[in-house]
Amino acid sequence: MAGPLDGLRVLDLSSVVVGPVCTGVLAEQGAEIIKLESPEGDLLRKLGGKGRNPGMAGKFLNFNRGKRSICLDLKHPRAKDVLRRIALRCDILVTNIRPDAQKRLGVDAATMAEAAPRLIHCSIVGFGTDGPYAGKPAYDTVIQGVSGVAGCFEASTGEPRYVPMLVADHVCGLIAAQQIGFALYRREKTGRGESLEIPMFENMAGFVLQEHLGAMSFRPALGVPGDLRVLSPEARPLKTQDGYICVSANTDAQAHGFFDAIGRPELKTDPRFATVTARTANTKDYFALRATALTGRPTAEWLDLFTRYDVPAMPYNTIESLLTDPHLRATGMVREEEHPTEGPTFAIGAPNKLSGGMAPPLPAAPRLGADGPAILEAAGFSADEITELAQHGALKTTTGETP
Amino acid sequence: MAGPLDGLRVLDLSSVVVGPVCTGVLAEQGAEIIKLESPEGDLLRKLGGKGRNPGMAGKFLNFNRGKRSICLDLKHPRAKDVLRRIALRCDILVTNIRPDAQKRLGVDAATMAEAAPRLIHCSIVGFGTDGPYAGKPAYDTVIQGVSGVAGCFEASTGEPRYVPMLVADHVCGLIAAQQIGFALYRREKTGRGESLEIPMFENMAGFVLQEHLGAMSFRPALGVPGDLRVLSPEARPLKTQDGYICVSANTDAQAHGFFDAIGRPELKTDPRFATVTARTANTKDYFALRATALTGRPTAEWLDLFTRYDVPAMPYNTIESLLTDPHLRATGMVREEEHPTEGPTFAIGAPNKLSGGMAPPLPAAPRLGADGPAILEAAGFSADEITELAQHGALKTTTGETP
């Protein structure tokens, strides 16, 4: 059994999060990923916090499982040709290098399409090249701010903030992989590759608008924008006697079950709370009522009660407690692993199940340049050429040590 | 020119957000979507806030563009057979109906695989069927809470809360579409469909762990989990004299440009802020410094200055101001449209560009059951059969009015 992308080769000219998420998904489904890094290495190697060795931060490990690393100095005159020879052997090229820099390296979509008509060239950009923000530099927080993600918090609490995750990078990386899948399907039909442009701003603005344009979808607007239930500042896990619990009671049956569970059956016929429409109109009161309803019992008791009344409810997890969550352990989403160079670590598994076959669990993330010679050999470079490239400094090879 | 999924037919047995996001992506790429609704209609028709007509909430419109609606009463004895006849003609079936209910309706993966071996059956579940939480009911906030999304806010500010968007539903819908693309690619190779299980909890827990396991990726842990820059409570748009601005200065060049732009060039050699590593170790001080640095000038001046110093920076958008953003207008991401039944509205465009061909802009979201007779006719039902199904109450047809 192999993953659906088994046999495909991907050149990953990306760094930090958005590109690595995309190629991480492709790896998880069986593709071979050639991660090309500069001599400084992917910035996440350092920016990703603590590690046992320099350049091997925990966050880097978790975004780069199942990839092979080659380290080329693209400023070296011979590296451009090496890059191109590798690229020509690939099915997919993923990059978040800015379009003008892609051109300088000779790996932009137009140049590659001529030489490799079956290549799927995926360029992740901050802003679409067909609009006035084209070419502006972009990072996750900039995108969160300009796309309205931070604006959702202002609509909720009066103060803008970013989601405490690289949500724009992460989501757009997932979308890039998604669009690559569609292009692969089309390539089977047409025999031809194509170029994809994934603009982060447009994707995240679309995400926010779908969620929250709401009453402002109409011209003239029927009211303020925003799904008021979702924007409620009380949209949070509910306090119990000994912690928090996560409850969702949307349908009438669930809301009525909740009222029964908390010993307030009279609310089932209260005109403010009896129906979906009424609760939506009285979101503030409904959420306020819920916020204080559960402090009298511990979480475990509430979980039992809500199960009995068929109200969706689950324990609240911190980042730490995910590691001991019984479901994540049982499904292999969290497992213990011996990293070949970094020692004992936790490994994060593949979440989705495909009956047609899945790739085996992925090997751990590589040190900078660890696979360079092997990648070049597979690309048809002779042993002499590889040695020469290393001697000239175009190819950086590791000797077990990190930069 | 057509989208990559042109010619594919999708049966959408889903509601609210996670499934509709998935089928919305498939529609955007050219697939035909048959949205099957119960006589009450997709809950989002009501739960989605204000609309001009009942059952046509703004939020519903924005998640259901480009789909056709058929309304069947699946409790009616004849409806199950109708459902099955439609399903057998489809390439893809997307559902977030719980597995046991799928079985009762005869549309579970195993039953369908026998009758339609080329079908790709995508079941979006709260929790994988191979773990102890299997079958538990799930909604977006429950998933945000149990998967650690809310926990990221506790790690940031001390108080858990949900992202003020249906981020678990939305992200998992995007992932479902992604996995369907890979299965479509494999089907071209093997000639066979397959079943996919997309567990929301595992996907979102994986998302959080990749982002924030960090120093706790190592056993024993090298420190507290979390990317401290991202978790900083100061990770927000920065206040200017007249509003907010979104700035990201990660690399040394960007940070040094920022220090120059704010007239503090001495910080470039300050050991706390000179390098990526130093700034990561001193995130709190770095962010505090940034939080108060920009109140002396208006946003427009800062944008000019940061452009000059090559520091990534963009204006801050609220939900409302996205509608007038010049880039979103120029790229067609926001356009004005006359909805055939709901009057003047805003339409949200397709963000990604595919050089191999794209589907034309999608038609607006349908009223409940608007396309039922046409869908049945295309599925081979005779005019008499359709009339009879409507008379018996198995098929609900609209007469221009909504429920």
mmCIF file of C-alpha atoms in Angstrom, chain A residues 2-5 8 25-26 29 43 47 50-52 56-59 61-63 98 127-128 130-134 136-137 139 141-142 145-157 159-167 170-171 174-175 177-179 181-182 184-186 188-189 194-199 201-203 205-220 222-223 225 227 229-232 235-237 244 246-248 250-251 254 276 280 310 312-320 322-323 325-328 330-331 333-334 336-338 342 344-346 348 351-357, chain B residues 2-5 8 25-26 29 43 47 50-52 56-59 61-63 98 127-128 130-134 136-137 139 141-142 145-157 159-167 170-171 174-175 177-179 181-182 184-186 188-189 194-199 201-203 205-220 222-223 225 227 229-232 235-237 244 246-248 250-251 254 276 280 310 312-320 322-323 325-328 330-331 333-334 336-338 342 344-346 348 351-357:
data_model
loop_
_atom_site.group_PDB
_atom_site.id
_atom_site.type_symbol
_atom_site.label_atom_id
_atom_site.label_comp_id
_atom_site.label_asym_id
_atom_site.label_seq_id
_atom_site.Cartn_x
_atom_site.Cartn_y
_atom_site.Cartn_z
ATOM 1 C CA ALA A 2 1.320 3.427 -0.943
ATOM 2 C CA GLY A 3 -0.015 6.970 -0.796
ATOM 3 C CA PRO A 4 -1.872 8.511 -3.730
ATOM 4 C CA LEU A 5 1.136 10.687 -4.661
ATOM 5 C CA LEU A 8 5.849 11.965 -7.714
ATOM 6 C CA VAL A 25 1.034 17.422 2.918
ATOM 7 C CA LEU A 26 2.453 16.127 -0.378
ATOM 8 C CA GLN A 29 0.625 11.343 0.684
ATOM 9 C CA LEU A 43 14.932 30.412 8.585
ATOM 10 C CA LEU A 47 13.395 30.921 14.288
ATOM 11 C CA LYS A 50 14.778 25.503 21.122
ATOM 12 C CA GLY A 51 16.409 22.366 19.795
ATOM 13 C CA ARG A 52 19.094 19.932 20.929
ATOM 14 C CA MET A 56 17.196 21.772 14.462
ATOM 15 C CA ALA A 57 14.460 23.678 16.304
ATOM 16 C CA GLY A 58 11.404 21.697 17.371
ATOM 17 C CA LYS A 59 9.110 23.696 15.137
ATOM 18 C CA LEU A 61 11.215 19.281 12.855
ATOM 19 C CA ASN A 62 7.430 19.299 12.910
ATOM 20 C CA PHE A 63 6.993 21.083 9.581
ATOM 21 C CA ARG A 98 9.124 36.320 -4.954
ATOM 22 C CA PHE A 127 -0.749 39.182 -3.109
ATOM 23 C CA GLY A 128 -1.960 38.204 -6.576
ATOM 24 C CA ASP A 130 -2.915 40.913 -11.096
ATOM 25 C CA GLY A 131 -3.723 43.497 -8.422
ATOM 26 C CA PRO A 132 -2.233 46.699 -7.031
ATOM 27 C CA TYR A 133 -0.549 45.002 -4.033
ATOM 28 C CA ALA A 134 1.410 42.677 -6.343
ATOM 29 C CA LYS A 136 4.549 43.531 -1.721
ATOM 30 C CA PRO A 137 6.376 41.448 0.855
ATOM 31 C CA TYR A 139 4.446 37.464 6.312
ATOM 32 C CA THR A 141 0.918 38.540 10.589
ATOM 33 C CA VAL A 142 0.847 41.082 7.792
ATOM 34 C CA GLY A 145 -3.891 42.034 9.538
ATOM 35 C CA VAL A 146 -4.727 43.076 5.992
ATOM 36 C CA SER A 147 -7.110 40.172 5.324
ATOM 37 C CA GLY A 148 -9.453 40.893 8.223
ATOM 38 C CA VAL A 149 -8.439 38.025 10.520
ATOM 39 C CA ALA A 150 -7.264 40.532 13.143
ATOM 40 C CA GLY A 151 -10.373 42.542 12.314
ATOM 41 C CA CYS A 152 -12.557 39.652 13.493
ATOM 42 C CA PHE A 153 -11.051 40.076 16.950
ATOM 43 C CA GLU A 154 -11.801 43.780 16.874
ATOM 44 C CA ALA A 155 -15.390 42.893 15.948
ATOM 45 C CA SER A 156 -15.428 40.469 18.889
ATOM 46 C CA THR A 157 -13.681 42.377 21.687
ATOM 47 C CA GLU A 159 -9.249 45.177 20.008
ATOM 48 C CA PRO A 160 -7.529 43.681 16.967
ATOM 49 C CA ARG A 161 -5.071 40.855 17.535
ATOM 50 C CA TYR A 162 -3.596 37.992 15.562
ATOM 51 C CA VAL A 163 -4.584 34.366 15.991
ATOM 52 C CA PRO A 164 -1.764 32.901 18.111
ATOM 53 C CA MET A 165 -0.851 30.539 15.294
ATOM 54 C CA LEU A 166 0.586 31.202 11.828
ATOM 55 C CA VAL A 167 -2.898 30.646 10.548
ATOM 56 C CA HIS A 170 -0.706 27.314 7.530
ATOM 57 C CA VAL A 171 -4.080 27.614 5.768
ATOM 58 C CA LEU A 174 -2.947 23.570 2.865
ATOM 59 C CA ILE A 175 -4.706 25.346 -0.013
ATOM 60 C CA ALA A 177 -1.425 21.431 -1.736
ATOM 61 C CA GLN A 178 -5.136 21.250 -2.549
ATOM 62 C CA GLN A 179 -4.745 23.168 -5.798
ATOM 63 C CA GLY A 181 -3.939 17.939 -6.365
ATOM 64 C CA PHE A 182 -6.461 19.363 -8.815
ATOM 65 C CA LEU A 184 -2.314 16.658 -10.977
ATOM 66 C CA TYR A 185 -5.758 15.303 -11.782
ATOM 67 C CA ARG A 186 -5.967 17.573 -14.816
ATOM 68 C CA GLU A 188 -3.661 12.974 -16.155
ATOM 69 C CA LYS A 189 -6.367 14.101 -18.573
ATOM 70 C CA GLU A 194 0.402 24.222 -15.547
ATOM 71 C CA SER A 195 1.253 27.067 -13.251
ATOM 72 C CA LEU A 196 -0.697 27.910 -10.122
ATOM 73 C CA GLU A 197 -0.646 31.154 -8.241
ATOM 74 C CA ILE A 198 -1.819 30.990 -4.637
ATOM 75 C CA PRO A 199 -2.216 34.516 -3.236
ATOM 76 C CA PHE A 201 -4.199 37.762 0.927
ATOM 77 C CA GLU A 202 -7.017 36.822 -1.436
ATOM 78 C CA ASN A 203 -7.364 33.382 0.151
ATOM 79 C CA ALA A 205 -9.792 37.661 2.804
ATOM 80 C CA GLY A 206 -12.136 35.191 1.112
ATOM 81 C CA PHE A 207 -12.010 33.035 4.260
ATOM 82 C CA VAL A 208 -12.967 36.006 6.463
ATOM 83 C CA LEU A 209 -15.645 37.320 4.103
ATOM 84 C CA GLN A 210 -17.331 33.928 3.820
ATOM 85 C CA GLU A 211 -17.415 33.688 7.594
ATOM 86 C CA HIS A 212 -18.419 37.204 8.462
ATOM 87 C CA LEU A 213 -19.751 39.316 5.634
ATOM 88 C CA GLY A 214 -23.199 38.179 6.793
ATOM 89 C CA ALA A 215 -25.810 40.924 6.729
ATOM 90 C CA MET A 216 -23.401 43.116 4.778
ATOM 91 C CA SER A 217 -23.546 40.634 1.873
ATOM 92 C CA PHE A 218 -26.611 42.589 0.791
ATOM 93 C CA ARG A 219 -26.586 46.008 -0.859
ATOM 94 C CA PRO A 220 -27.667 48.053 0.991
ATOM 95 C CA LEU A 222 -29.152 44.605 6.226
ATOM 96 C CA GLY A 223 -27.084 45.191 9.352
ATOM 97 C CA PRO A 225 -21.347 42.343 9.323
ATOM 98 C CA ASP A 227 -21.830 36.096 12.657
ATOM 99 C CA ARG A 229 -22.586 33.981 17.759
ATOM 100 C CA VAL A 230 -19.056 33.401 16.538
ATOM 101 C CA LEU A 231 -17.975 36.971 17.313
ATOM 102 C CA SER A 232 -19.303 36.864 20.868
ATOM 103 C CA ALA A 235 -17.267 32.301 22.603
ATOM 104 C CA ARG A 236 -14.881 30.371 24.798
ATOM 105 C CA PRO A 237 -14.578 27.142 26.717
ATOM 106 C CA TYR A 244 -12.863 24.169 31.414
ATOM 107 C CA CYS A 246 -16.071 22.793 25.463
ATOM 108 C CA VAL A 247 -19.780 22.728 24.709
ATOM 109 C CA SER A 248 -21.729 23.412 21.546
ATOM 110 C CA ASN A 250 -26.737 24.796 18.254
ATOM 111 C CA THR A 251 -29.853 22.894 17.288
ATOM 112 C CA GLN A 254 -29.030 20.315 21.760
ATOM 113 C CA VAL A 276 -32.448 28.667 16.750
ATOM 114 C CA THR A 280 -29.338 33.798 17.416
ATOM 115 C CA ASP A 310 -26.809 14.267 23.619
ATOM 116 C CA PRO A 312 -21.871 17.933 22.031
ATOM 117 C CA ALA A 313 -19.185 18.457 24.665
ATOM 118 C CA MET A 314 -15.502 17.556 25.012
ATOM 119 C CA PRO A 315 -12.678 18.125 27.468
ATOM 120 C CA TYR A 316 -10.569 21.231 26.972
ATOM 121 C CA ASN A 317 -6.951 20.590 25.941
ATOM 122 C CA THR A 318 -3.924 22.792 26.441
ATOM 123 C CA ILE A 319 -0.995 22.436 24.032
ATOM 124 C CA GLU A 320 0.727 20.197 26.624
ATOM 125 C CA LEU A 322 -2.607 17.081 23.666
ATOM 126 C CA LEU A 323 0.448 14.871 24.210
ATOM 127 C CA ASP A 325 -4.846 12.773 24.924
ATOM 128 C CA PRO A 326 -6.021 9.138 24.684
ATOM 129 C CA HIS A 327 -7.527 9.525 21.210
ATOM 130 C CA LEU A 328 -4.397 11.140 19.738
ATOM 131 C CA ALA A 330 -4.535 5.584 20.072
ATOM 132 C CA THR A 331 -4.707 6.885 16.500
ATOM 133 C CA MET A 333 -1.322 11.217 15.850
ATOM 134 C CA VAL A 334 1.084 11.546 18.764
ATOM 135 C CA GLU A 336 7.268 8.665 20.522
ATOM 136 C CA GLU A 337 10.171 8.409 18.137
ATOM 137 C CA GLU A 338 13.945 8.272 18.140
ATOM 138 C CA GLU A 342 18.160 14.712 17.577
ATOM 139 C CA PRO A 344 14.070 11.090 21.628
ATOM 140 C CA THR A 345 11.237 13.220 20.246
ATOM 141 C CA PHE A 346 7.497 13.207 19.729
ATOM 142 C CA ILE A 348 3.027 14.001 14.798
ATOM 143 C CA PRO A 351 -4.616 12.621 10.315
ATOM 144 C CA ASN A 352 -6.557 11.450 7.256
ATOM 145 C CA LYS A 353 -7.435 7.883 6.261
ATOM 146 C CA LEU A 354 -7.467 6.827 2.599
ATOM 147 C CA SER A 355 -8.794 3.366 1.824
ATOM 148 C CA GLY A 356 -6.890 3.260 -1.461
ATOM 149 C CA GLY A 357 -3.572 3.156 0.365
ATOM 150 C CA ALA B 2 -12.743 25.233 -17.850
ATOM 151 C CA GLY B 3 -11.704 24.364 -14.313
ATOM 152 C CA PRO B 4 -9.675 21.227 -13.553
ATOM 153 C CA LEU B 5 -12.712 19.456 -12.090
ATOM 154 C CA LEU B 8 -17.171 15.823 -12.296
ATOM 155 C CA VAL B 25 -13.887 24.505 -3.387
ATOM 156 C CA LEU B 26 -14.867 21.704 -5.761
ATOM 157 C CA GLN B 29 -12.821 24.333 -9.780
ATOM 158 C CA LEU B 43 -29.209 24.782 9.237
ATOM 159 C CA LEU B 47 -28.307 30.143 11.597
ATOM 160 C CA LYS B 50 -29.985 38.201 8.431
ATOM 161 C CA GLY B 51 -31.213 37.827 4.866
ATOM 162 C CA ARG B 52 -33.822 39.453 2.671
ATOM 163 C CA MET B 56 -31.416 32.881 2.622
ATOM 164 C CA ALA B 57 -29.036 34.247 5.262
ATOM 165 C CA GLY B 58 -25.962 36.104 4.017
ATOM 166 C CA LYS B 59 -23.611 33.528 5.459
ATOM 167 C CA LEU B 61 -25.141 32.592 0.371
ATOM 168 C CA ASN B 62 -21.388 32.913 0.789
ATOM 169 C CA PHE B 63 -20.747 29.239 1.508
ATOM 170 C CA ARG B 98 -22.518 10.528 11.263
ATOM 171 C CA PHE B 127 -13.123 12.117 15.552
ATOM 172 C CA GLY B 128 -11.477 9.242 13.686
ATOM 173 C CA ASP B 130 -10.281 4.178 14.962
ATOM 174 C CA GLY B 131 -9.949 5.965 18.310
ATOM 175 C CA PRO B 132 -11.807 6.163 21.616
ATOM 176 C CA TYR B 133 -13.652 9.409 20.758
ATOM 177 C CA ALA B 134 -15.192 7.804 17.641
ATOM 178 C CA LYS B 136 -18.837 11.672 19.536
ATOM 179 C CA PRO B 137 -20.742 14.640 18.178
ATOM 180 C CA TYR B 139 -19.098 21.184 16.265
ATOM 181 C CA THR B 141 -16.119 25.173 18.952
ATOM 182 C CA VAL B 142 -15.941 21.733 20.527
ATOM 183 C CA GLY B 145 -11.471 23.445 22.423
ATOM 184 C CA VAL B 146 -10.378 19.811 22.431
ATOM 185 C CA SER B 147 -7.726 20.273 19.716
ATOM 186 C CA GLY B 148 -5.751 22.973 21.515
ATOM 187 C CA VAL B 149 -6.789 25.966 19.399
ATOM 188 C CA ALA B 150 -8.402 27.561 22.451
ATOM 189 C CA GLY B 151 -5.374 26.380 24.420
ATOM 190 C CA CYS B 152 -3.122 28.573 22.262
ATOM 191 C CA PHE B 153 -5.000 31.601 23.571
ATOM 192 C CA GLU B 154 -4.528 30.412 27.143
ATOM 193 C CA ALA B 155 -0.807 30.084 26.394
ATOM 194 C CA SER B 156 -0.878 33.620 25.005
ATOM 195 C CA THR B 157 -3.034 35.540 27.463
ATOM 196 C CA GLU B 159 -7.475 32.764 29.152
ATOM 197 C CA PRO B 160 -8.751 30.223 26.633
ATOM 198 C CA ARG B 161 -11.038 31.467 23.880
ATOM 199 C CA TYR B 162 -12.094 30.389 20.420
ATOM 200 C CA VAL B 163 -10.882 31.997 17.219
ATOM 201 C CA PRO B 164 -13.796 34.252 16.197
ATOM 202 C CA MET B 165 -14.252 32.271 13.004
ATOM 203 C CA LEU B 166 -15.376 28.675 12.433
ATOM 204 C CA VAL B 167 -11.738 27.878 11.877
ATOM 205 C CA HIS B 170 -13.357 25.903 7.570
ATOM 206 C CA VAL B 171 -9.856 24.398 7.663
ATOM 207 C CA LEU B 174 -10.375 22.822 2.828
ATOM 208 C CA ILE B 175 -8.481 19.678 3.803
ATOM 209 C CA ALA B 177 -11.273 19.034 -0.759
ATOM 210 C CA GLN B 178 -7.502 18.587 -0.805
ATOM 211 C CA GLN B 179 -7.695 14.884 -0.033
ATOM 212 C CA GLY B 181 -8.060 15.937 -5.240
ATOM 213 C CA PHE B 182 -5.402 13.356 -4.373
ATOM 214 C CA LEU B 184 -9.103 11.860 -8.015
ATOM 215 C CA TYR B 185 -5.511 11.763 -9.195
ATOM 216 C CA ARG B 186 -5.150 8.189 -7.967
ATOM 217 C CA GLU B 188 -6.982 8.218 -12.960
ATOM 218 C CA LYS B 189 -4.133 5.772 -12.348
ATOM 219 C CA GLU B 194 -11.894 4.954 -2.537
ATOM 220 C CA SER B 195 -13.170 6.173 0.784
ATOM 221 C CA LEU B 196 -11.619 9.019 2.732
ATOM 222 C CA GLU B 197 -12.102 9.769 6.380
ATOM 223 C CA ILE B 198 -11.284 13.332 7.440
ATOM 224 C CA PRO B 199 -11.288 13.559 11.252
ATOM 225 C CA PHE B 201 -9.986 16.630 15.800
ATOM 226 C CA GLU B 202 -6.875 14.908 14.458
ATOM 227 C CA ASN B 203 -6.437 17.516 11.734
ATOM 228 C CA ALA B 205 -4.633 18.861 16.831
ATOM 229 C CA GLY B 206 -1.944 18.204 14.220
ATOM 230 C CA PHE B 207 -2.222 21.851 13.135
ATOM 231 C CA VAL B 208 -1.728 23.081 16.711
ATOM 232 C CA LEU B 209 1.069 20.635 17.498
ATOM 233 C CA GLN B 210 3.018 21.558 14.371
ATOM 234 C CA GLU B 211 2.738 25.204 15.317
ATOM 235 C CA HIS B 212 3.377 25.002 19.001
ATOM 236 C CA LEU B 213 4.849 21.767 20.281
ATOM 237 C CA GLY B 214 8.216 23.469 19.900
ATOM 238 C CA ALA B 215 10.623 22.740 22.757
ATOM 239 C CA MET B 216 8.257 20.018 23.968
ATOM 240 C CA SER B 217 8.887 18.060 20.768
ATOM 241 C CA PHE B 218 11.893 16.654 22.592
ATOM 242 C CA ARG B 219 11.781 14.020 25.321
ATOM 243 C CA PRO B 220 12.523 15.195 27.944
ATOM 244 C CA LEU B 222 13.723 21.355 26.430
ATOM 245 C CA GLY B 223 11.301 23.961 27.737
ATOM 246 C CA PRO B 225 5.834 24.427 24.428
ATOM 247 C CA ASP B 227 6.425 29.578 19.586
ATOM 248 C CA ARG B 229 6.793 35.109 19.232
ATOM 249 C CA VAL B 230 3.475 33.878 17.940
ATOM 250 C CA LEU B 231 2.061 33.415 21.455
ATOM 251 C CA SER B 232 3.030 36.904 22.571
ATOM 252 C CA ALA B 235 1.162 39.835 18.576
ATOM 253 C CA ARG B 236 -1.293 42.341 17.167
ATOM 254 C CA PRO B 237 -1.550 45.153 14.667
ATOM 255 C CA TYR B 244 -3.521 50.402 13.104
ATOM 256 C CA CYS B 246 0.390 45.433 10.316
ATOM 257 C CA VAL B 247 4.149 45.016 10.400
ATOM 258 C CA SER B 248 6.352 41.949 10.270
ATOM 259 C CA ASN B 250 11.547 38.774 11.084
ATOM 260 C CA THR B 251 14.885 38.681 9.304
ATOM 261 C CA GLN B 254 13.804 43.664 8.144
ATOM 262 C CA VAL B 276 17.056 36.553 14.884
ATOM 263 C CA THR B 280 13.530 35.357 19.630
ATOM 264 C CA ASP B 310 11.848 47.157 2.745
ATOM 265 C CA PRO B 312 6.843 44.114 5.247
ATOM 266 C CA ALA B 313 3.875 46.261 6.286
ATOM 267 C CA MET B 314 0.264 46.591 5.155
ATOM 268 C CA PRO B 315 -2.828 48.532 6.168
ATOM 269 C CA TYR B 316 -5.123 46.945 8.743
ATOM 270 C CA ASN B 317 -8.549 45.909 7.450
ATOM 271 C CA THR B 318 -11.768 45.468 9.391
ATOM 272 C CA ILE B 319 -14.394 43.089 8.005
ATOM 273 C CA GLU B 320 -16.202 46.114 6.513
ATOM 274 C CA LEU B 322 -12.348 44.534 2.995
ATOM 275 C CA LEU B 323 -15.280 45.503 0.763
ATOM 276 C CA ASP B 325 -9.941 47.232 -0.473
ATOM 277 C CA PRO B 326 -8.494 48.243 -3.874
ATOM 278 C CA HIS B 327 -6.679 44.935 -4.407
ATOM 279 C CA LEU B 328 -9.744 42.812 -3.641
ATOM 280 C CA ALA B 330 -9.235 44.878 -8.784
ATOM 281 C CA THR B 331 -8.798 41.095 -8.615
ATOM 282 C CA MET B 333 -12.404 38.880 -5.074
ATOM 283 C CA VAL B 334 -15.137 41.353 -4.120
ATOM 284 C CA GLU B 336 -21.240 43.472 -6.927
ATOM 285 C CA GLU B 337 -23.848 41.082 -8.190
ATOM 286 C CA GLU B 338 -27.588 40.872 -8.707
ATOM 287 C CA GLU B 342 -32.171 37.955 -3.217
ATOM 288 C CA PRO B 344 -28.269 43.270 -4.978
ATOM 289 C CA THR B 345 -25.473 41.502 -3.113
ATOM 290 C CA PHE B 346 -21.696 41.284 -2.890
ATOM 291 C CA ILE B 348 -16.823 36.700 -3.193
ATOM 292 C CA PRO B 351 -8.660 33.448 -5.091
ATOM 293 C CA ASN B 352 -6.357 31.058 -6.946
ATOM 294 C CA LYS B 353 -5.123 31.299 -10.528
ATOM 295 C CA LEU B 354 -4.628 28.164 -12.649
ATOM 296 C CA SER B 355 -2.993 28.626 -16.033
ATOM 297 C CA GLY B 356 -4.541 25.411 -17.336
ATOM 298 C CA GLY B 357 -8.014 26.924 -17.211
#
